[in-house]
PDB file of C-alpha atoms and ligand atoms in Angstrom:
ATOM      1  CA  MET A   1      66.137 114.261 110.752  1.00  0.00           C
ATOM      2  CA  THR A   2      68.294 117.264 111.566  1.00  0.00           C
ATOM      3  CA  ARG A   3      71.663 116.069 112.759  1.00  0.00           C
ATOM      4  CA  ILE A   4      73.674 117.651 115.509  1.00  0.00           C
ATOM      5  CA  VAL A   5      77.194 118.310 114.261  1.00  0.00           C
ATOM      6  CA  TYR A   6      80.313 119.617 115.965  1.00  0.00           C
ATOM      7  CA  VAL A   7      82.262 122.556 114.528  1.00  0.00           C
ATOM      8  CA  ASN A   8      85.195 124.141 116.354  1.00  0.00           C
ATOM      9  CA  GLY A   9      84.013 123.806 119.913  1.00  0.00           C
ATOM     10  CA  GLU A  10      80.259 123.974 119.349  1.00  0.00           C
ATOM     11  CA  TYR A  11      77.424 121.557 118.784  1.00  0.00           C
ATOM     12  CA  ALA A  12      74.804 122.845 116.345  1.00  0.00           C
ATOM     13  CA  PRO A  13      71.959 121.604 114.141  1.00  0.00           C
ATOM     14  CA  GLU A  14      73.474 120.797 110.733  1.00  0.00           C
ATOM     15  CA  ASN A  15      71.663 123.678 109.003  1.00  0.00           C
ATOM     16  CA  GLN A  16      73.177 126.186 111.429  1.00  0.00           C
ATOM     17  CA  ALA A  17      76.764 124.891 111.462  1.00  0.00           C
ATOM     18  CA  ARG A  18      79.246 127.118 109.620  1.00  0.00           C
ATOM     19  CA  ILE A  19      82.877 127.091 108.539  1.00  0.00           C
ATOM     20  CA  SER A  20      84.819 129.945 106.983  1.00  0.00           C
ATOM     21  CA  VAL A  21      85.262 130.269 103.201  1.00  0.00           C
ATOM     22  CA  PHE A  22      88.933 130.846 104.080  1.00  0.00           C
ATOM     23  CA  ASP A  23      89.261 127.436 105.722  1.00  0.00           C
ATOM     24  CA  ARG A  24      92.269 125.716 104.132  1.00  0.00           C
ATOM     25  CA  GLY A  25      90.279 122.493 103.887  1.00  0.00           C
ATOM     26  CA  PHE A  26      87.889 124.276 101.546  1.00  0.00           C
ATOM     27  CA  LEU A  27      90.581 126.140  99.553  1.00  0.00           C
ATOM     28  CA  PHE A  28      93.412 123.574  99.364  1.00  0.00           C
ATOM     29  CA  ALA A  29      92.034 120.260 100.683  1.00  0.00           C
ATOM     30  CA  ASP A  30      94.661 120.949 103.366  1.00  0.00           C
ATOM     31  CA  GLY A  31      93.123 118.576 105.861  1.00  0.00           C
ATOM     32  CA  VAL A  32      92.882 115.003 107.082  1.00  0.00           C
ATOM     33  CA  TYR A  33      89.969 112.840 108.162  1.00  0.00           C
ATOM     34  CA  GLU A  34      88.873 109.640 109.831  1.00  0.00           C
ATOM     35  CA  VAL A  35      85.739 107.528 109.553  1.00  0.00           C
ATOM     36  CA  THR A  36      84.939 105.375 112.596  1.00  0.00           C
ATOM     37  CA  PRO A  37      82.137 102.799 112.543  1.00  0.00           C
ATOM     38  CA  VAL A  38      79.474 102.713 115.259  1.00  0.00           C
ATOM     39  CA  ILE A  39      77.622  99.508 116.120  1.00  0.00           C
ATOM     40  CA  ASN A  40      75.042  99.287 118.928  1.00  0.00           C
ATOM     41  CA  GLY A  41      75.898 102.896 119.819  1.00  0.00           C
ATOM     42  CA  LYS A  42      79.591 102.014 120.393  1.00  0.00           C
ATOM     43  CA  LEU A  43      82.690 103.121 118.489  1.00  0.00           C
ATOM     44  CA  VAL A  44      84.534 100.267 116.761  1.00  0.00           C
ATOM     45  CA  ASP A  45      88.363 100.287 116.570  1.00  0.00           C
ATOM     46  CA  PHE A  46      88.529 103.916 117.733  1.00  0.00           C
ATOM     47  CA  GLY A  47      92.108 103.562 119.054  1.00  0.00           C
ATOM     48  CA  PRO A  48      93.605 102.584 115.677  1.00  0.00           C
ATOM     49  CA  HIS A  49      91.683 105.406 113.938  1.00  0.00           C
ATOM     50  CA  MET A  50      93.146 107.941 116.364  1.00  0.00           C
ATOM     51  CA  GLU A  51      96.642 106.479 115.907  1.00  0.00           C
ATOM     52  CA  ARG A  52      96.296 106.906 112.156  1.00  0.00           C
ATOM     53  CA  LEU A  53      94.975 110.451 112.628  1.00  0.00           C
ATOM     54  CA  GLU A  54      98.028 111.283 114.681  1.00  0.00           C
ATOM     55  CA  ARG A  55     100.277 109.943 111.930  1.00  0.00           C
ATOM     56  CA  SER A  56      98.410 111.854 109.172  1.00  0.00           C
ATOM     57  CA  LEU A  57      98.676 115.103 111.158  1.00  0.00           C
ATOM     58  CA  LYS A  58     102.369 114.534 111.823  1.00  0.00           C
ATOM     59  CA  GLU A  59     103.176 113.792 108.174  1.00  0.00           C
ATOM     60  CA  LEU A  60     101.502 117.071 107.134  1.00  0.00           C
ATOM     61  CA  ARG A  61     102.949 119.014 110.100  1.00  0.00           C
ATOM     62  CA  MET A  62      99.437 119.954 111.156  1.00  0.00           C
ATOM     63  CA  ALA A  63      98.511 120.648 114.777  1.00  0.00           C
ATOM     64  CA  TRP A  64      95.935 118.662 116.746  1.00  0.00           C
ATOM     65  CA  PRO A  65      92.761 120.799 117.060  1.00  0.00           C
ATOM     66  CA  CYS A  66      92.291 119.655 120.677  1.00  0.00           C
ATOM     67  CA  THR A  67      93.537 116.852 122.905  1.00  0.00           C
ATOM     68  CA  LEU A  68      92.825 113.189 122.163  1.00  0.00           C
ATOM     69  CA  GLU A  69      90.640 113.087 125.295  1.00  0.00           C
ATOM     70  CA  GLU A  70      88.531 115.990 124.014  1.00  0.00           C
ATOM     71  CA  LEU A  71      88.227 114.437 120.576  1.00  0.00           C
ATOM     72  CA  THR A  72      87.120 111.153 122.144  1.00  0.00           C
ATOM     73  CA  ARG A  73      84.501 113.023 124.182  1.00  0.00           C
ATOM     74  CA  VAL A  74      83.224 114.787 121.041  1.00  0.00           C
ATOM     75  CA  HIS A  75      82.779 111.426 119.293  1.00  0.00           C
ATOM     76  CA  GLU A  76      80.852 110.052 122.274  1.00  0.00           C
ATOM     77  CA  GLU A  77      78.768 113.210 122.548  1.00  0.00           C
ATOM     78  CA  ILE A  78      77.869 113.078 118.845  1.00  0.00           C
ATOM     79  CA  ILE A  79      76.627 109.498 119.330  1.00  0.00           C
ATOM     80  CA  VAL A  80      74.488 110.526 122.314  1.00  0.00           C
ATOM     81  CA  ARG A  81      73.111 113.774 120.858  1.00  0.00           C
ATOM     82  CA  ASN A  82      72.108 111.991 117.643  1.00  0.00           C
ATOM     83  CA  ALA A  83      70.990 108.758 119.327  1.00  0.00           C
ATOM     84  CA  LEU A  84      73.220 106.990 116.795  1.00  0.00           C
ATOM     85  CA  LYS A  85      72.868 103.215 116.951  1.00  0.00           C
ATOM     86  CA  GLU A  86      74.517 102.117 113.707  1.00  0.00           C
ATOM     87  CA  GLY A  87      76.506 104.141 111.191  1.00  0.00           C
ATOM     88  CA  ILE A  88      79.705 106.104 111.056  1.00  0.00           C
ATOM     89  CA  ILE A  89      81.261 109.171 112.614  1.00  0.00           C
ATOM     90  CA  TYR A  90      83.164 111.367 110.190  1.00  0.00           C
ATOM     91  CA  MET A  91      85.779 113.751 111.556  1.00  0.00           C
ATOM     92  CA  GLN A  92      87.984 116.204 109.715  1.00  0.00           C
ATOM     93  CA  VAL A  93      90.871 118.392 110.815  1.00  0.00           C
ATOM     94  CA  THR A  94      92.163 121.179 108.571  1.00  0.00           C
ATOM     95  CA  ARG A  95      95.053 123.593 108.885  1.00  0.00           C
ATOM     96  CA  GLY A  96      92.517 126.261 109.783  1.00  0.00           C
ATOM     97  CA  VAL A  97      91.489 129.689 108.541  1.00  0.00           C
ATOM     98  CA  ALA A  98      93.913 132.168 106.937  1.00  0.00           C
ATOM     99  CA  ASP A  99      94.286 134.453 103.933  1.00  0.00           C
ATOM    100  CA  ARG A 100      94.768 132.338 100.828  1.00  0.00           C
ATOM    101  CA  MET A 101      98.446 131.512 100.373  1.00  0.00           C
ATOM    102  CA  PHE A 102     100.055 128.181  99.589  1.00  0.00           C
ATOM    103  CA  ASN A 103     102.641 127.953 102.375  1.00  0.00           C
ATOM    104  CA  PHE A 104     101.584 127.265 105.958  1.00  0.00           C
ATOM    105  CA  PRO A 105     100.083 130.286 107.718  1.00  0.00           C
ATOM    106  CA  LYS A 106     101.648 131.193 111.052  1.00  0.00           C
ATOM    107  CA  GLU A 107      99.746 130.681 114.305  1.00  0.00           C
ATOM    108  CA  THR A 108      96.564 129.326 112.819  1.00  0.00           C
ATOM    109  CA  GLN A 109      94.279 127.157 114.940  1.00  0.00           C
ATOM    110  CA  SER A 110      93.340 123.853 113.268  1.00  0.00           C
ATOM    111  CA  SER A 111      89.642 123.456 112.430  1.00  0.00           C
ATOM    112  CA  LEU A 112      87.678 120.433 113.615  1.00  0.00           C
ATOM    113  CA  VAL A 113      84.392 119.145 112.216  1.00  0.00           C
ATOM    114  CA  VAL A 114      82.667 115.971 113.460  1.00  0.00           C
ATOM    115  CA  PHE A 115      79.340 114.603 112.245  1.00  0.00           C
ATOM    116  CA  PRO A 116      77.409 111.308 112.225  1.00  0.00           C
ATOM    117  CA  GLN A 117      75.897 109.431 109.328  1.00  0.00           C
ATOM    118  CA  VAL A 118      73.251 106.783 109.898  1.00  0.00           C
ATOM    119  CA  MET A 119      74.074 103.664 107.864  1.00  0.00           C
ATOM    120  CA  THR A 120      73.246  99.984 107.967  1.00  0.00           C
ATOM    121  CA  LEU A 121      76.596  98.297 108.426  1.00  0.00           C
ATOM    122  CA  VAL A 122      75.901  94.814 109.734  1.00  0.00           C
ATOM    123  CA  ASP A 123      72.876  93.335 107.990  1.00  0.00           C
ATOM    124  CA  THR A 124      73.280  94.691 104.460  1.00  0.00           C
ATOM    125  CA  ALA A 125      71.994  93.333 101.157  1.00  0.00           C
ATOM    126  CA  ASN A 126      75.454  93.899  99.632  1.00  0.00           C
ATOM    127  CA  ALA A 127      77.047  91.604 102.202  1.00  0.00           C
ATOM    128  CA  ARG A 128      74.536  88.885 101.353  1.00  0.00           C
ATOM    129  CA  THR A 129      74.876  89.082  97.566  1.00  0.00           C
ATOM    130  CA  GLY A 130      78.425  90.437  97.223  1.00  0.00           C
ATOM    131  CA  VAL A 131      79.374  93.525  95.201  1.00  0.00           C
ATOM    132  CA  LYS A 132      80.862  94.294  91.791  1.00  0.00           C
ATOM    133  CA  VAL A 133      84.100  96.150  91.102  1.00  0.00           C
ATOM    134  CA  VAL A 134      85.663  97.599  87.968  1.00  0.00           C
ATOM    135  CA  THR A 135      89.315  98.521  87.458  1.00  0.00           C
ATOM    136  CA  THR A 136      90.571 102.002  86.627  1.00  0.00           C
ATOM    137  CA  PRO A 137      94.009 103.664  86.482  1.00  0.00           C
ATOM    138  CA  ASP A 138      95.311 104.933  89.831  1.00  0.00           C
ATOM    139  CA  ILE A 139      95.800 108.661  89.197  1.00  0.00           C
ATOM    140  CA  ARG A 140      96.365 109.701  92.830  1.00  0.00           C
ATOM    141  CA  TRP A 141      99.410 111.381  94.373  1.00  0.00           C
ATOM    142  CA  LEU A 142     102.157 109.301  96.002  1.00  0.00           C
ATOM    143  CA  ARG A 143     101.295 109.884  99.679  1.00  0.00           C
ATOM    144  CA  ARG A 144      98.208 107.708  99.841  1.00  0.00           C
ATOM    145  CA  ASP A 145      99.309 106.587 103.305  1.00  0.00           C
ATOM    146  CA  ILE A 146      98.087 109.976 104.573  1.00  0.00           C
ATOM    147  CA  LYS A 147      94.291 110.096 104.936  1.00  0.00           C
ATOM    148  CA  THR A 148      93.760 113.529 103.368  1.00  0.00           C
ATOM    149  CA  VAL A 149      90.460 115.072 102.266  1.00  0.00           C
ATOM    150  CA  MET A 150      92.009 115.537  98.803  1.00  0.00           C
ATOM    151  CA  LEU A 151      89.700 112.934  97.268  1.00  0.00           C
ATOM    152  CA  LEU A 152      89.001 113.986  93.678  1.00  0.00           C
ATOM    153  CA  ALA A 153      90.667 110.905  92.132  1.00  0.00           C
ATOM    154  CA  PRO A 154      88.613 108.534  94.335  1.00  0.00           C
ATOM    155  CA  VAL A 155      85.478 110.556  93.536  1.00  0.00           C
ATOM    156  CA  LEU A 156      86.090 110.073  89.790  1.00  0.00           C
ATOM    157  CA  GLY A 157      86.907 106.390  90.287  1.00  0.00           C
ATOM    158  CA  LYS A 158      83.773 105.698  92.317  1.00  0.00           C
ATOM    159  CA  GLN A 159      81.610 107.609  89.825  1.00  0.00           C
ATOM    160  CA  GLU A 160      83.042 105.515  86.988  1.00  0.00           C
ATOM    161  CA  ALA A 161      82.214 102.363  88.976  1.00  0.00           C
ATOM    162  CA  VAL A 162      78.636 103.485  89.610  1.00  0.00           C
ATOM    163  CA  GLU A 163      78.135 104.449  85.954  1.00  0.00           C
ATOM    164  CA  LYS A 164      79.272 100.927  85.010  1.00  0.00           C
ATOM    165  CA  GLY A 165      76.825  99.338  87.460  1.00  0.00           C
ATOM    166  CA  ALA A 166      79.482  98.465  90.048  1.00  0.00           C
ATOM    167  CA  ASN A 167      79.967  99.438  93.696  1.00  0.00           C
ATOM    168  CA  GLU A 168      83.700 100.092  93.820  1.00  0.00           C
ATOM    169  CA  ALA A 169      86.695 100.694  91.559  1.00  0.00           C
ATOM    170  CA  TRP A 170      90.002  98.946  92.103  1.00  0.00           C
ATOM    171  CA  MET A 171      92.804 101.237  91.037  1.00  0.00           C
ATOM    172  CA  ILE A 172      95.667  99.930  88.884  1.00  0.00           C
ATOM    173  CA  GLU A 173      99.266 101.106  88.910  1.00  0.00           C
ATOM    174  CA  ASP A 174     102.140  99.435  87.002  1.00  0.00           C
ATOM    175  CA  GLY A 175      99.780  96.593  86.109  1.00  0.00           C
ATOM    176  CA  HIS A 176      98.907  95.820  89.752  1.00  0.00           C
ATOM    177  CA  VAL A 177      95.950  96.622  91.988  1.00  0.00           C
ATOM    178  CA  THR A 178      96.727  99.256  94.610  1.00  0.00           C
ATOM    179  CA  GLU A 179      93.406  99.468  96.488  1.00  0.00           C
ATOM    180  CA  GLY A 180      89.771 100.519  96.134  1.00  0.00           C
ATOM    181  CA  THR A 181      88.736 104.176  95.974  1.00  0.00           C
ATOM    182  CA  SER A 182      87.686 103.953  99.640  1.00  0.00           C
ATOM    183  CA  SER A 183      88.695 100.447 100.694  1.00  0.00           C
ATOM    184  CA  ASN A 184      91.574  97.942 100.720  1.00  0.00           C
ATOM    185  CA  ALA A 185      91.615  95.099  98.168  1.00  0.00           C
ATOM    186  CA  TYR A 186      92.058  91.333  98.642  1.00  0.00           C
ATOM    187  CA  ILE A 187      91.870  88.132  96.627  1.00  0.00           C
ATOM    188  CA  ILE A 188      91.924  84.536  97.854  1.00  0.00           C
ATOM    189  CA  LYS A 189      93.682  81.721  95.965  1.00  0.00           C
ATOM    190  CA  ASP A 190      94.142  78.179  97.295  1.00  0.00           C
ATOM    191  CA  ASN A 191      92.959  79.244 100.796  1.00  0.00           C
ATOM    192  CA  VAL A 192      95.505  82.087 101.039  1.00  0.00           C
ATOM    193  CA  VAL A 193      94.373  85.701 101.346  1.00  0.00           C
ATOM    194  CA  ILE A 194      96.520  87.955  99.141  1.00  0.00           C
ATOM    195  CA  THR A 195      96.749  91.715  99.699  1.00  0.00           C
ATOM    196  CA  ARG A 196      99.199  94.472  98.869  1.00  0.00           C
ATOM    197  CA  PRO A 197     101.842  95.268 101.523  1.00  0.00           C
ATOM    198  CA  LEU A 198     101.657  98.658 103.235  1.00  0.00           C
ATOM    199  CA  SER A 199     103.621 101.507 101.647  1.00  0.00           C
ATOM    200  CA  ASN A 200     103.063 105.089 100.503  1.00  0.00           C
ATOM    201  CA  ARG A 201     100.917 103.668  97.677  1.00  0.00           C
ATOM    202  CA  ILE A 202      97.945 102.628  99.813  1.00  0.00           C
ATOM    203  CA  LEU A 203      96.170 103.658 102.985  1.00  0.00           C
ATOM    204  CA  ALA A 204      96.871 101.484 106.021  1.00  0.00           C
ATOM    205  CA  GLY A 205      93.273 100.471 106.711  1.00  0.00           C
ATOM    206  CA  CYS A 206      92.172 100.057 110.315  1.00  0.00           C
ATOM    207  CA  THR A 207      89.836  97.276 109.160  1.00  0.00           C
ATOM    208  CA  ARG A 208      92.824  95.677 107.387  1.00  0.00           C
ATOM    209  CA  ARG A 209      94.771  95.798 110.642  1.00  0.00           C
ATOM    210  CA  ALA A 210      91.931  94.136 112.577  1.00  0.00           C
ATOM    211  CA  LEU A 211      91.518  91.562 109.817  1.00  0.00           C
ATOM    212  CA  PHE A 212      95.201  90.575 110.034  1.00  0.00           C
ATOM    213  CA  ARG A 213      94.878  90.002 113.780  1.00  0.00           C
ATOM    214  CA  LEU A 214      91.650  87.998 113.471  1.00  0.00           C
ATOM    215  CA  ALA A 215      92.931  85.940 110.533  1.00  0.00           C
ATOM    216  CA  LYS A 216      95.955  84.932 112.594  1.00  0.00           C
ATOM    217  CA  GLU A 217      93.755  83.958 115.532  1.00  0.00           C
ATOM    218  CA  HIS A 218      91.596  81.816 113.230  1.00  0.00           C
ATOM    219  CA  ASN A 219      94.458  80.271 111.225  1.00  0.00           C
ATOM    220  CA  VAL A 220      93.652  82.016 107.948  1.00  0.00           C
ATOM    221  CA  LYS A 221      96.870  82.609 106.016  1.00  0.00           C
ATOM    222  CA  ILE A 222      97.564  86.081 104.602  1.00  0.00           C
ATOM    223  CA  GLU A 223     100.273  86.742 102.035  1.00  0.00           C
ATOM    224  CA  GLU A 224     101.295  90.371 101.538  1.00  0.00           C
ATOM    225  CA  ARG A 225     102.190  90.904  97.890  1.00  0.00           C
ATOM    226  CA  THR A 226     100.914  92.815  94.894  1.00  0.00           C
ATOM    227  CA  PHE A 227      98.496  91.146  92.476  1.00  0.00           C
ATOM    228  CA  THR A 228      97.300  91.841  88.928  1.00  0.00           C
ATOM    229  CA  PRO A 229      93.712  92.216  87.648  1.00  0.00           C
ATOM    230  CA  GLU A 230      94.218  88.931  85.722  1.00  0.00           C
ATOM    231  CA  GLU A 231      95.024  87.130  88.982  1.00  0.00           C
ATOM    232  CA  ALA A 232      91.932  88.696  90.503  1.00  0.00           C
ATOM    233  CA  TYR A 233      89.717  87.464  87.635  1.00  0.00           C
ATOM    234  CA  ALA A 234      91.009  83.926  88.276  1.00  0.00           C
ATOM    235  CA  ALA A 235      90.809  84.105  92.085  1.00  0.00           C
ATOM    236  CA  ASP A 236      88.700  81.732  94.179  1.00  0.00           C
ATOM    237  CA  GLU A 237      87.288  84.670  96.161  1.00  0.00           C
ATOM    238  CA  ALA A 238      87.723  88.416  96.439  1.00  0.00           C
ATOM    239  CA  PHE A 239      86.718  91.005  99.011  1.00  0.00           C
ATOM    240  CA  LEU A 240      87.330  94.531 100.221  1.00  0.00           C
ATOM    241  CA  THR A 241      87.602  96.065 103.672  1.00  0.00           C
ATOM    242  CA  SER A 242      86.729  99.494 105.063  1.00  0.00           C
ATOM    243  CA  ALA A 243      85.297 101.074 108.188  1.00  0.00           C
ATOM    244  CA  SER A 244      81.866 101.374 106.586  1.00  0.00           C
ATOM    245  CA  GLN A 245      81.784  97.976 104.867  1.00  0.00           C
ATOM    246  CA  PHE A 246      83.916  95.791 107.150  1.00  0.00           C
ATOM    247  CA  VAL A 247      84.663  92.644 105.109  1.00  0.00           C
ATOM    248  CA  MET A 248      82.614  92.926 101.905  1.00  0.00           C
ATOM    249  CA  PRO A 249      82.494  90.016  99.416  1.00  0.00           C
ATOM    250  CA  ILE A 250      83.176  90.776  95.737  1.00  0.00           C
ATOM    251  CA  VAL A 251      81.470  88.583  93.149  1.00  0.00           C
ATOM    252  CA  GLU A 252      82.351  90.320  89.884  1.00  0.00           C
ATOM    253  CA  ILE A 253      85.464  92.142  88.616  1.00  0.00           C
ATOM    254  CA  ASP A 254      85.333  93.946  85.247  1.00  0.00           C
ATOM    255  CA  GLY A 255      82.239  91.932  84.304  1.00  0.00           C
ATOM    256  CA  ARG A 256      83.899  88.560  85.067  1.00  0.00           C
ATOM    257  CA  ARG A 257      82.344  86.426  87.773  1.00  0.00           C
ATOM    258  CA  VAL A 258      84.625  85.564  90.659  1.00  0.00           C
ATOM    259  CA  GLY A 259      84.139  82.384  92.678  1.00  0.00           C
ATOM    260  CA  GLY A 260      80.998  81.392  90.768  1.00  0.00           C
ATOM    261  CA  GLY A 261      79.371  84.760  91.444  1.00  0.00           C
ATOM    262  CA  GLN A 262      78.673  84.006  95.123  1.00  0.00           C
ATOM    263  CA  PRO A 263      80.354  85.329  98.294  1.00  0.00           C
ATOM    264  CA  GLY A 264      83.064  82.793  99.105  1.00  0.00           C
ATOM    265  CA  PRO A 265      83.303  80.695 102.288  1.00  0.00           C
ATOM    266  CA  ILE A 266      86.539  82.222 103.628  1.00  0.00           C
ATOM    267  CA  THR A 267      85.255  85.752 102.996  1.00  0.00           C
ATOM    268  CA  ARG A 268      81.984  84.943 104.781  1.00  0.00           C
ATOM    269  CA  LYS A 269      83.883  83.471 107.710  1.00  0.00           C
ATOM    270  CA  LEU A 270      86.146  86.544 107.968  1.00  0.00           C
ATOM    271  CA  ARG A 271      83.138  88.877 107.893  1.00  0.00           C
ATOM    272  CA  GLU A 272      81.434  86.827 110.586  1.00  0.00           C
ATOM    273  CA  ILE A 273      84.406  86.823 112.964  1.00  0.00           C
ATOM    274  CA  PHE A 274      84.960  90.528 112.367  1.00  0.00           C
ATOM    275  CA  LEU A 275      81.321  91.301 113.211  1.00  0.00           C
ATOM    276  CA  GLN A 276      81.352  89.026 116.227  1.00  0.00           C
ATOM    277  CA  GLU A 277      84.215  91.002 117.699  1.00  0.00           C
ATOM    278  CA  ALA A 278      82.826  94.408 116.668  1.00  0.00           C
ATOM    279  CA  GLN A 279      79.457  93.627 118.267  1.00  0.00           C
ATOM    280  CA  ALA A 280      80.951  92.164 121.444  1.00  0.00           C
TER     281      ALA A 280
HETATM  282  N1  PDD B   1      87.824 105.035 103.483  1.00  0.00           N
HETATM  283  N2  PDD B   1      91.873 102.824 101.341  1.00  0.00           N
HETATM  284  C1  PDD B   1      91.299 104.010 101.106  1.00  0.00           C
HETATM  285  C2  PDD B   1      91.777 104.803  99.953  1.00  0.00           C
HETATM  286  C3  PDD B   1      90.270 104.479 101.941  1.00  0.00           C
HETATM  287  O1  PDD B   1      89.711 105.683 101.714  1.00  0.00           O
HETATM  288  C4  PDD B   1      89.836 103.672 103.023  1.00  0.00           C
HETATM  289  C5  PDD B   1      88.752 104.117 103.960  1.00  0.00           C
HETATM  290  C6  PDD B   1      90.463 102.433 103.225  1.00  0.00           C
HETATM  291  C7  PDD B   1      90.087 101.517 104.366  1.00  0.00           C
HETATM  292  O2  PDD B   1      90.508 102.034 105.615  1.00  0.00           O
HETATM  293  P1  PDD B   1      89.675 101.714 106.946  1.00  0.00           P
HETATM  294  O3  PDD B   1      89.585 100.232 107.030  1.00  0.00           O
HETATM  295  O4  PDD B   1      90.480 102.299 108.018  1.00  0.00           O
HETATM  296  O5  PDD B   1      88.318 102.360 106.788  1.00  0.00           O
HETATM  297  C8  PDD B   1      91.482 102.048 102.363  1.00  0.00           C
HETATM  298  C9  PDD B   1      86.804 105.564 104.368  1.00  0.00           C
HETATM  299  C10 PDD B   1      85.900 104.531 104.921  1.00  0.00           C
HETATM  300  C11 PDD B   1      86.070 106.695 103.658  1.00  0.00           C
HETATM  301  O6  PDD B   1      86.765 107.464 103.014  1.00  0.00           O
HETATM  302  O7  PDD B   1      84.861 106.809 103.770  1.00  0.00           O
END
């Protein structure tokens, strides 16, 4: 199916959409992005994604490409024009088009690209069986709190995971897990969910934020602290969160089975309550 995508003010079939070779996203990865899930044709957690976008733009001193109202309308229009029921909407803002030079160009209009991707999010085989992760060194820069399109380290990490028969790589820094290449990381020990506190070393996940709220409402305890791969191997349960996977059980880490190799009860409960709210 030919998708309808949005590029700088226009909707076009994907094979006719164009951006400049001088776009700073293309030349420098000088851009930020968001991925918002869609269930039953409705955006999930859109507000938090736009709050994070605003923060990313501010940290990089990049201008909004349009108003928040216009961006919201573009998301809704992309859902309608593509009859999107379940999947994600990807959006990217870059510092725009200018002659190639490292410092910020003057008076450049930010570029905006928005497109949909059909995906099964709710009833997935991975959620039923759980997924495998491997660990790899975290070789990223130190502003991982900004959601930039500069994703070569995560690309290499995910490729390594896939080549080892796993679905995700957990990145290790100073002997501790930071996060997944495109997800936040959690273990559960003695009924307590353990996850790294927010800092410049990880992305503040919107799914993580929703999970914290729901866990509190359902009396699931969360402890924010760093953890080692060895602790993860010995955990009762493990899972990851992201906009495209929600709460995803992990059943194997570096070839070692976690929680008997089955999705754990607390993880399953958290996924269920997350989906209940997202589908409501
Ligand atoms: N990735 N950490 C990293 C490094 C991520 O790239 C992501 C999301 C997350 C989870 O954030 P959220 O819950 O807001 O999706 C954590 C998106 C899904 C992606 O790049 O496709």
